[in-house]
CSV table of C-alpha atoms in Angstrom, one decimal:
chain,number,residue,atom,x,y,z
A,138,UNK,CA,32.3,153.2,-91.5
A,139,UNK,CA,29.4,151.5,-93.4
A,140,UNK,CA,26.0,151.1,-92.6
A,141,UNK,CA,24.7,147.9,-91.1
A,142,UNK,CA,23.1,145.3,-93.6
A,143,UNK,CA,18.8,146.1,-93.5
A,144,UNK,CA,17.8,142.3,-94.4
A,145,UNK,CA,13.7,141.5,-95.1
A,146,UNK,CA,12.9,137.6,-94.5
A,147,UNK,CA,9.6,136.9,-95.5
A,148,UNK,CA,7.6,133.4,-95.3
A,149,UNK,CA,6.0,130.6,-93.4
A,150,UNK,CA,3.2,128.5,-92.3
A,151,UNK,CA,5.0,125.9,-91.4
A,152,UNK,CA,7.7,124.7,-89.1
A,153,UNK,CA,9.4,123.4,-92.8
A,154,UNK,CA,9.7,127.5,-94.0
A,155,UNK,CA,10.1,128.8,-90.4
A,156,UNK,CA,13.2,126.8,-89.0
A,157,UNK,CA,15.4,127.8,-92.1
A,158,UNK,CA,14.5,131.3,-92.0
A,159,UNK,CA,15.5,131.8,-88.6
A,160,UNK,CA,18.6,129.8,-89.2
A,161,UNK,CA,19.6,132.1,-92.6
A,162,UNK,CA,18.9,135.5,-90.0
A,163,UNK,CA,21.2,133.4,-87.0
A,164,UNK,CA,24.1,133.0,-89.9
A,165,UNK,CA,23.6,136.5,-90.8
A,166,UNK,CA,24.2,138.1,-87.2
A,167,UNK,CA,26.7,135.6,-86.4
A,168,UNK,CA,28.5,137.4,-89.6
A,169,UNK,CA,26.9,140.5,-89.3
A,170,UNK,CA,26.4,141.3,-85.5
A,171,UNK,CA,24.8,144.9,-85.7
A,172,UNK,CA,22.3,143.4,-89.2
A,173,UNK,CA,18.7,144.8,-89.0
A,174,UNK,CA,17.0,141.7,-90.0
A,175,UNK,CA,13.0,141.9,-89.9
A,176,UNK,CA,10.7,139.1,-91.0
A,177,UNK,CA,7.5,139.1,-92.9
A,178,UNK,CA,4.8,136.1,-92.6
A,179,UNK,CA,1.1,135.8,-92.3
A,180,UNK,CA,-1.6,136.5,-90.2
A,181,UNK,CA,-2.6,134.0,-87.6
A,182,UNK,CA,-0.5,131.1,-88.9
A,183,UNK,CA,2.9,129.7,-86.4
A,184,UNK,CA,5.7,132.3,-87.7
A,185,UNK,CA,3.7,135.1,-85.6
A,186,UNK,CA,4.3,133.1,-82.6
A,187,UNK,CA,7.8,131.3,-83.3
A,188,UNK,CA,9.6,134.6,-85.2
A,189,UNK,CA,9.6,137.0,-81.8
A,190,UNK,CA,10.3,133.7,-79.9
A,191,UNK,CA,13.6,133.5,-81.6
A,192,UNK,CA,14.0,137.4,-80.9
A,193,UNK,CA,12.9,138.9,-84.1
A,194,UNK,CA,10.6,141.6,-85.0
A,195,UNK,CA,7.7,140.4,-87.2
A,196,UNK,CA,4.6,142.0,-89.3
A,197,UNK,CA,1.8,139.9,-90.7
A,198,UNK,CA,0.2,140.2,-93.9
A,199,UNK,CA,-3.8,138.9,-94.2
A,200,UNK,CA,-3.0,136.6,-96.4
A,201,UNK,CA,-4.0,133.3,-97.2
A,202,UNK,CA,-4.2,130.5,-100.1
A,203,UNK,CA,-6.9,129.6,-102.8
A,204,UNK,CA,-9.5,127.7,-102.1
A,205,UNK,CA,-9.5,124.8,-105.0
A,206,UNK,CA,-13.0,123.2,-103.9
A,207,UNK,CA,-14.5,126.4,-103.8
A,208,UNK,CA,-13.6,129.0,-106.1
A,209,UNK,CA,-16.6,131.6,-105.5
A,210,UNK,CA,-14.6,132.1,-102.4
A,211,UNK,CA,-11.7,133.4,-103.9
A,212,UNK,CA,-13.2,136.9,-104.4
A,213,UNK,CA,-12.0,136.9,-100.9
A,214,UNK,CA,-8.8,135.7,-101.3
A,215,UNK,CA,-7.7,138.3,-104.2
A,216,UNK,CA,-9.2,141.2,-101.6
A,217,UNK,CA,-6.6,139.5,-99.2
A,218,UNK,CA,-3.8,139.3,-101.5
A,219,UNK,CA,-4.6,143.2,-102.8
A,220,UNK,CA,-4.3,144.6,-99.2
A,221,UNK,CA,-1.1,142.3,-98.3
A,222,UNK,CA,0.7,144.0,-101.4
A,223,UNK,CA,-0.3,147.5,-100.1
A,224,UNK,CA,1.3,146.1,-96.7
A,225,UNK,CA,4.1,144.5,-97.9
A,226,UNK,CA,5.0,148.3,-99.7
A,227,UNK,CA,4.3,150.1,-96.6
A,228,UNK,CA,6.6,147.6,-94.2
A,229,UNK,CA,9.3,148.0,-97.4
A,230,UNK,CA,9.1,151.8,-97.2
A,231,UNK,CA,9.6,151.8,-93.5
A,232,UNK,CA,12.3,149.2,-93.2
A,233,UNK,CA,14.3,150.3,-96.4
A,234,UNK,CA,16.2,146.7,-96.9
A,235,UNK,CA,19.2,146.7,-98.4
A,236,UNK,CA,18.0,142.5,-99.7
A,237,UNK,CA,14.8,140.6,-99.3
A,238,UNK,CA,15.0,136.8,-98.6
A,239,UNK,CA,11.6,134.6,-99.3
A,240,UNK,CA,11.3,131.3,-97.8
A,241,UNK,CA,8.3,130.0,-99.7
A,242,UNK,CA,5.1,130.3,-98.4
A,243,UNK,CA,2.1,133.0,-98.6
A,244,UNK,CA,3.6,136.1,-97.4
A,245,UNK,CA,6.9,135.7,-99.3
A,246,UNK,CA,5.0,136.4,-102.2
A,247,UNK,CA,3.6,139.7,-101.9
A,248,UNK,CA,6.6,140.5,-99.5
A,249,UNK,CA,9.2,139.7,-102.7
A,250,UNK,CA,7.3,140.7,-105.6
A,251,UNK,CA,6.9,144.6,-104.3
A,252,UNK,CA,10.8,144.7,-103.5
A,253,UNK,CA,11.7,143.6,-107.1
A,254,UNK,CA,9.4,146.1,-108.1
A,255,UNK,CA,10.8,148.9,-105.9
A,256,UNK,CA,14.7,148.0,-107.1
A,257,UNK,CA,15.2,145.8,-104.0
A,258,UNK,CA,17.6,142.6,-104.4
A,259,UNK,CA,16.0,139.1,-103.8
A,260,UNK,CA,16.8,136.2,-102.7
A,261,UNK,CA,14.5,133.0,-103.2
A,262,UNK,CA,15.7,129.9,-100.6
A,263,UNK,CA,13.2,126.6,-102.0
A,264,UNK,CA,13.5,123.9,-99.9
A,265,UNK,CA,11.8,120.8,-101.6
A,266,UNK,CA,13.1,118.7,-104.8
A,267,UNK,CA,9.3,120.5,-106.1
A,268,UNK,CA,9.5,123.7,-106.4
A,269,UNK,CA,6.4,125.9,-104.1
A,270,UNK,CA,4.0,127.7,-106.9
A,271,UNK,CA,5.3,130.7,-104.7
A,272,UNK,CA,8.7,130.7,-105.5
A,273,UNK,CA,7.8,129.7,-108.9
A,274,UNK,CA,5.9,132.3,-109.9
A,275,UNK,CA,8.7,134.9,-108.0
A,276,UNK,CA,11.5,132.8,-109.9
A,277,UNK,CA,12.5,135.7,-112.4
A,278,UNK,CA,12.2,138.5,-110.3
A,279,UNK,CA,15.1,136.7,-108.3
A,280,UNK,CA,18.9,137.5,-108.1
A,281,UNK,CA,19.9,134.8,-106.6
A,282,UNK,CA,17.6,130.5,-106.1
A,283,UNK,CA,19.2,128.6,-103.3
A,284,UNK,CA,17.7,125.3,-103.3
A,285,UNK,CA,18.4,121.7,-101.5
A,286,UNK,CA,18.1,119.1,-104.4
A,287,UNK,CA,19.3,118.6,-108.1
A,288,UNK,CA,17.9,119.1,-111.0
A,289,UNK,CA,16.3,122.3,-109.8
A,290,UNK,CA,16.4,123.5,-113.6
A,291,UNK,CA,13.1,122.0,-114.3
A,292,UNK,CA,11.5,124.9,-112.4
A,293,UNK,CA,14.7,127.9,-111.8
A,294,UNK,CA,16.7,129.3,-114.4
A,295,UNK,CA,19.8,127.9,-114.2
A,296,UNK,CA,22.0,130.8,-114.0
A,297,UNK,CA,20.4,131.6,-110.9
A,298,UNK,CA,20.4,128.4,-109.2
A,299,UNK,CA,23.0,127.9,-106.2
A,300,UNK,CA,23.0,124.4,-104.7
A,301,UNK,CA,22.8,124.9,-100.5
A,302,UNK,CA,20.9,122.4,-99.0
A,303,UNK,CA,18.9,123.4,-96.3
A,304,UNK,CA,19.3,125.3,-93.1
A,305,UNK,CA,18.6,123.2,-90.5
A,306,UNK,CA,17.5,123.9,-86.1
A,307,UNK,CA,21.4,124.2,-84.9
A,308,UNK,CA,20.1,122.8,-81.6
A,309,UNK,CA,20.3,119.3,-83.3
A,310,UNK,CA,23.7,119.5,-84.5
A,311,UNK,CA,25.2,121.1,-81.3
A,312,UNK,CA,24.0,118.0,-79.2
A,313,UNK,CA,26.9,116.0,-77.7
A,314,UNK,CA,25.2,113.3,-75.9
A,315,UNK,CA,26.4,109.9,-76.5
A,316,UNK,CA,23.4,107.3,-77.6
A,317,UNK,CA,23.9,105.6,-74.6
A,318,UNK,CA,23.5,108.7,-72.9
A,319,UNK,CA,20.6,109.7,-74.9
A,320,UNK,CA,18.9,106.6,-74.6
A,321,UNK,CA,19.2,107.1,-70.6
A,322,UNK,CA,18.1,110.4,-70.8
A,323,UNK,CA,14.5,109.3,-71.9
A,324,UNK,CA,14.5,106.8,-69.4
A,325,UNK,CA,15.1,104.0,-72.0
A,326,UNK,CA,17.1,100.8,-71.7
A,327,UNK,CA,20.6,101.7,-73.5
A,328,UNK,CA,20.9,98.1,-74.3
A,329,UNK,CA,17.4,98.0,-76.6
A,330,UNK,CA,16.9,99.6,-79.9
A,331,UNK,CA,15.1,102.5,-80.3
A,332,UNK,CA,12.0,103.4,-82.9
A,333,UNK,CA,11.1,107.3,-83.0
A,334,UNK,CA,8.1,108.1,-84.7
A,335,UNK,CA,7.2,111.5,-85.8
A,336,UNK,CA,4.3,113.2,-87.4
A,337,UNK,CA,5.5,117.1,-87.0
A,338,UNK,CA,4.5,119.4,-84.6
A,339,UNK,CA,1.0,118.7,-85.0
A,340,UNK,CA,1.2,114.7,-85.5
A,341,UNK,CA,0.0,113.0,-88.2
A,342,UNK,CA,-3.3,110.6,-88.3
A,343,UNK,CA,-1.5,108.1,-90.1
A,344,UNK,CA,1.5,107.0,-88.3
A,345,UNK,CA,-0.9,107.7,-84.9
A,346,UNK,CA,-3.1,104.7,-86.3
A,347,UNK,CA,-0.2,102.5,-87.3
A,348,UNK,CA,1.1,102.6,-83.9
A,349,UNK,CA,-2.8,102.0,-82.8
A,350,UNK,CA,-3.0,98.7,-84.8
A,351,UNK,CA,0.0,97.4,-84.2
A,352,UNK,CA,0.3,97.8,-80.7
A,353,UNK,CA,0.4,93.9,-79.7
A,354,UNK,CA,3.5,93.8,-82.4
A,355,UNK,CA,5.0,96.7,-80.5
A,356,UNK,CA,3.8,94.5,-76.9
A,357,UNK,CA,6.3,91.2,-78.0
A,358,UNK,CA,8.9,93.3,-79.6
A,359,UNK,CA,12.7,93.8,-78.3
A,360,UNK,CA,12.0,97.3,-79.6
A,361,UNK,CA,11.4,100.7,-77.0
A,362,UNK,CA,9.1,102.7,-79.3
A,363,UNK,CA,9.0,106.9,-78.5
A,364,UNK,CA,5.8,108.1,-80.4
A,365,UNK,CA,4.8,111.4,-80.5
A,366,UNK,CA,1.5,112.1,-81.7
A,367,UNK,CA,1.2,115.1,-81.8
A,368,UNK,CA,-1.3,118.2,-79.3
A,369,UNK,CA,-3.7,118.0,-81.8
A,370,UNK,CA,-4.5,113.6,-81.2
A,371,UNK,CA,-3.0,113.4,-77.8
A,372,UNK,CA,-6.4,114.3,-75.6
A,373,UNK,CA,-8.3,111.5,-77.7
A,374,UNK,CA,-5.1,108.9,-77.8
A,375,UNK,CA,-5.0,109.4,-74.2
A,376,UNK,CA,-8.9,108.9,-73.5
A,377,UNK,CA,-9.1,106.2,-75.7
A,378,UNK,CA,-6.0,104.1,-74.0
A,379,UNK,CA,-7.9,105.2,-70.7
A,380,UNK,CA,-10.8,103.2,-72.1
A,381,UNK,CA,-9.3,100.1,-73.5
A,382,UNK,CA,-6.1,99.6,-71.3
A,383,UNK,CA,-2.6,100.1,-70.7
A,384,UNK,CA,0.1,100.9,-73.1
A,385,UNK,CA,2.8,98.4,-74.1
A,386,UNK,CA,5.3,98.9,-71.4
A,387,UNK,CA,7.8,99.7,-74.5
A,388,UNK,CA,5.9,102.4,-75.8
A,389,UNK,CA,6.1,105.9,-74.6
A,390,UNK,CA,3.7,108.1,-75.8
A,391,UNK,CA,4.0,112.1,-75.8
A,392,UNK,CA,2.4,114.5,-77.3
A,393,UNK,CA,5.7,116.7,-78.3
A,394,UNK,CA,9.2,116.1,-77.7
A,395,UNK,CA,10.9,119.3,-76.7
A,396,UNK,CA,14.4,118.2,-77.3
A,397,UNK,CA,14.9,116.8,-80.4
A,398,UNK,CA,18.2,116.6,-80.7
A,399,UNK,CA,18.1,113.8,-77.8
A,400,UNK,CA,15.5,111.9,-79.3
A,401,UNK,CA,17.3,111.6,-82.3
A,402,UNK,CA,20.6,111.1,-80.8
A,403,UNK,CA,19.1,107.7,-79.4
A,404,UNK,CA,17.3,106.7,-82.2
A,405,UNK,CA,18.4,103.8,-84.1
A,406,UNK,CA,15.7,104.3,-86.7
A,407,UNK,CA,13.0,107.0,-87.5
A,408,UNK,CA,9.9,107.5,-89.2
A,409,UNK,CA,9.1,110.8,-90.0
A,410,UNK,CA,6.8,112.0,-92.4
A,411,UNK,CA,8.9,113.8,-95.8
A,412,UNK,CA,9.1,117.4,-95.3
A,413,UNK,CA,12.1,119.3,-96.5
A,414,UNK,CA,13.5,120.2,-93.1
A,415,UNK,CA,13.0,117.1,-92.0
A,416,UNK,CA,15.2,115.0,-94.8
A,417,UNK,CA,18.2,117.8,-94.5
A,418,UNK,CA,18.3,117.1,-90.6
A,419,UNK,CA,18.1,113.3,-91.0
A,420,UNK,CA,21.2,113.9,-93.8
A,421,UNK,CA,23.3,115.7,-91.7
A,422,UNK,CA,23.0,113.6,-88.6
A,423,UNK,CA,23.3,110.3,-90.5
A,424,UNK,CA,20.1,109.0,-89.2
A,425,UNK,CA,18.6,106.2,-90.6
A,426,UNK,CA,14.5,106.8,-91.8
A,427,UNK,CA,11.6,105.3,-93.1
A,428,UNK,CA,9.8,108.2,-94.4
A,429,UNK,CA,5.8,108.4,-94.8
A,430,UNK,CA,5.2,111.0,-97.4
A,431,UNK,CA,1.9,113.0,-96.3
A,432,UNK,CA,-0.5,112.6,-99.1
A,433,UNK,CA,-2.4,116.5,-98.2
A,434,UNK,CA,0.8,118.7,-99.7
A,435,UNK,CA,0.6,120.6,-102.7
A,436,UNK,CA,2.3,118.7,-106.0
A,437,UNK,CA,2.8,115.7,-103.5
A,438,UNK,CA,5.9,117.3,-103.3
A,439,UNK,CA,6.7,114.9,-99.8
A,440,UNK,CA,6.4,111.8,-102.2
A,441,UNK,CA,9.5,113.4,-104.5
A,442,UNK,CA,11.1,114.5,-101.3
A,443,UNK,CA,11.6,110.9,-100.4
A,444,UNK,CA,12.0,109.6,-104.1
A,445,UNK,CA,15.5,111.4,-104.2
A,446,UNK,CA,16.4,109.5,-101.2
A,447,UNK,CA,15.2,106.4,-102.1
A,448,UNK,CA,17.0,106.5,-105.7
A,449,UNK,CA,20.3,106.6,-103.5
A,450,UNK,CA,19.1,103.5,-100.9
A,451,UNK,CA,19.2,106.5,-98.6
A,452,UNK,CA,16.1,105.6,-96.8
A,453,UNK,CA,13.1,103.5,-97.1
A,454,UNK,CA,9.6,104.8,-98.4
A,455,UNK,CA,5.6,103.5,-97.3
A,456,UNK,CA,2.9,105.3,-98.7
A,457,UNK,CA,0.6,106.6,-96.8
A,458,UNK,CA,-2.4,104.2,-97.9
A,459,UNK,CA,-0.1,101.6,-96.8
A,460,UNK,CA,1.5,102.7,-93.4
A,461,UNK,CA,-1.2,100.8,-91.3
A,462,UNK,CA,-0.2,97.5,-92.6
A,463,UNK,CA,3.1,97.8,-93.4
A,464,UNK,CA,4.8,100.3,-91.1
A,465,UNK,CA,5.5,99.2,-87.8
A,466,UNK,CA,6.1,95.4,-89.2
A,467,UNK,CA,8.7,97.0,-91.5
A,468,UNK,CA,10.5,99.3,-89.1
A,469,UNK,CA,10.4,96.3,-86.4
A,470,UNK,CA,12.2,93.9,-89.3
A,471,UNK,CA,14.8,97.0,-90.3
A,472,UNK,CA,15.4,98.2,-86.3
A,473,UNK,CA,17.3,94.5,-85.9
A,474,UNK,CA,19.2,94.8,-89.4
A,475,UNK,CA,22.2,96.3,-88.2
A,476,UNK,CA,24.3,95.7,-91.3
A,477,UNK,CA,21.1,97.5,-92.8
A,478,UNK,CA,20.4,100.5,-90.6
A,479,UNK,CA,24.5,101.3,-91.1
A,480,UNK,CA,24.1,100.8,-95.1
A,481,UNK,CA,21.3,103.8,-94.9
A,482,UNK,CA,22.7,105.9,-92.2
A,483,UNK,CA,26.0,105.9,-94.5
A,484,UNK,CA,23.9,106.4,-97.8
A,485,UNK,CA,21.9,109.4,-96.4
A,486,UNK,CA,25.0,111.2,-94.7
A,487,UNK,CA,26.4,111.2,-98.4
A,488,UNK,CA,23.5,112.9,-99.2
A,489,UNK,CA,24.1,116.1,-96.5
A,490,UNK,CA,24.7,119.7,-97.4
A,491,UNK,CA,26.4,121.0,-94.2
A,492,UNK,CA,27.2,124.5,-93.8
A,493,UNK,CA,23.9,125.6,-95.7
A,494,UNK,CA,22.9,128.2,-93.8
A,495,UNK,CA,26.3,130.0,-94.2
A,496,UNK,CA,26.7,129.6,-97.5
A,497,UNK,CA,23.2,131.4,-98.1
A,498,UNK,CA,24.0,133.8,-95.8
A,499,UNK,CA,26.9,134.7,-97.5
A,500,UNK,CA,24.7,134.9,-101.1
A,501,UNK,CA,22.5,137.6,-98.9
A,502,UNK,CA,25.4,139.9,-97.5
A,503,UNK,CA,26.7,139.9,-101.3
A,504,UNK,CA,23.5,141.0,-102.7
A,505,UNK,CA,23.3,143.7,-99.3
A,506,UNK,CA,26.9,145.2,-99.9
A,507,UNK,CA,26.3,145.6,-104.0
């Protein structure tokens, strides 16, 4: 009998790197039941928290990025990065992986770079249409590049390249409410449209203050409007509504939405801002999206994220400087166009990669079993 696959995923920092990577190690037991999978990430940021959550084992490097502004404390940084490679060899030594995965992100880098160095397979998973500086740099070390967009050749070798999409939460595709049932569900009228509005886990200023100068827009709409700020805005949206009034009886305000699968489900529109993991759900679901690309991301990589939608009338962009004006009067307008919310919900399902994390689970049991 052979020995169980010894897999090493490393990566994180954000909900964008940590939902596939726990979908890629979920593929692999499903294929794999008796896999050692062990992840990799960085100290203090959310993989500590959401990796052992999922029920995987997790070390964390003491890494972290350059600081741009200030370079003088970098010295800092390369200490950081010096010690996570001596970590990164230690965990490799212990674990002995037969493949190591990288997700993008800070610890994927030292993580990945010692096992090409000590003779260990890799696998590079980039989930943005701009390709991460990390993953960059680790592009020739790499076996195998699964990414989500075309035209990956501008940054990948093309022998490498294997087009996947992105792994997305499986909670969202397993979800068999009805929108009528949805709608009910979050104590909505079944009969009205629905606008969800979405800044990530941690909100996002700029769709918070849309909602907050258009809220007499929202007041003499048709439209029932779930907004979730995000924990980080919530106390002060809450203290300042406390101060100045009521909410519009059609908006519901929360600071997270547990289950996101039945939010989206009733949706008739979104806005989201244009992460990665984001634009592969709204593909596979078919959800129509006006997408906000945040303006604080490295290469403005959120702005090219939506661009390849766009260039396929696969969703509708505002940029950020613009959202306050032109958001909520544009997703009020688009919410009533039926024949247009079907054209885009059509146009972005074309657009959807199903089966992703599969197919690069597959690409890391091949590169195990060699």
């Amino acid at each position: 009998m052979s020995q169980p696959i010894r897999v090493i995923i490393s990566g994180g920092g954000t909900g964008g790197h940590i939902f596939p990577a726990v979908s890629i190690a979920n593929a692999i037991r499903e294929m794999h039941p008796d896999a050692a999978i062990h992840f990799v990430g960085a100290e203090g940021r959310m993989e500590m928290q959401r990796v052992p959550a999922e029920g995987y084992s997790i070390d964390g490097l003491p890494i972290r990025g350059f600081d741009r502004k200030h370079l003088w404390k970098n010295l800092a940084v390369l200490y950081k990065i010096w010690v996570s490679q001596r970590k990164a060899k230690r965990i490799l030594k212990n674990f002995k992986p037969d493949v190591a995965v990288g997700v993008g992100g800070y610890a994927s880098g030292p993580t990945l770079n010692k096992a090409a160095a000590m003779g260990i397979p890799c696998l590079l998973q980039e989930q943005n249409s701009y390709a991460g500086v990390t993953n960059k740099l680790l592009a020739k070390k790499a076996q195998v590049i699964c990414v989500a967009y075309e035209g990956m050749e501008r940054f990948f070798p093309k022998e490498k390249i294997l087009l996947t999409g992105n792994p997305v939460r499986q909670a969202l595709l397993n979800n068999q409410l009805t929108r009528e049932q949805a709608v009910q569900a979050l104590g909505f009228d079944a009969q009205r449209p629905v606008l969800l509005i979405v800044g990530g886990s941690l909100g996002a200023k700029t769709l918070n203050d849309s909602v907050v100068q258009q809220l007499q827009l929202i007041r003499e709409s048709n439209v029932q409007v779930l907004w979730q700020t995000g924990k980080y805005y919530h106390k002060a949206l809450e203290e300042q509504f406390q101060a100045d009034g009521a909410l519009p009886a059609n908006l519901h305000m929360t600071d997270f939405i547990a289950d996101m699968g039945t939010a989206y489900r009733a949706a008739d529109l979104v806005v989201s801002r244009a992460g990665a993991g984001s634009i592969s759900e709204f593909c596979l679901i078919g959800k129509p999206v006006i997408l906000v690309p945040s303006p604080n991301v490295a290469e403005d990589h959120q702005t090219k994220n939506a661009q390849a939608l766009v260039d396929k009338q696969a969703a509708i962009m505002i940029r950020d400087a613009d959202a306050r004006q032109q958001l909520l009067p544009t997703a009020i307008k688009v919410i009533a166009d039926k024949a247009q919310l079907q054209q885009l919900s059509s146009n972005i399902l074309n657009m959807a990669l199903p089966h992703s994390a599969e197919t690069i689970a597959k690409e890391v049991i091949r590169l195990a079993q060699q």
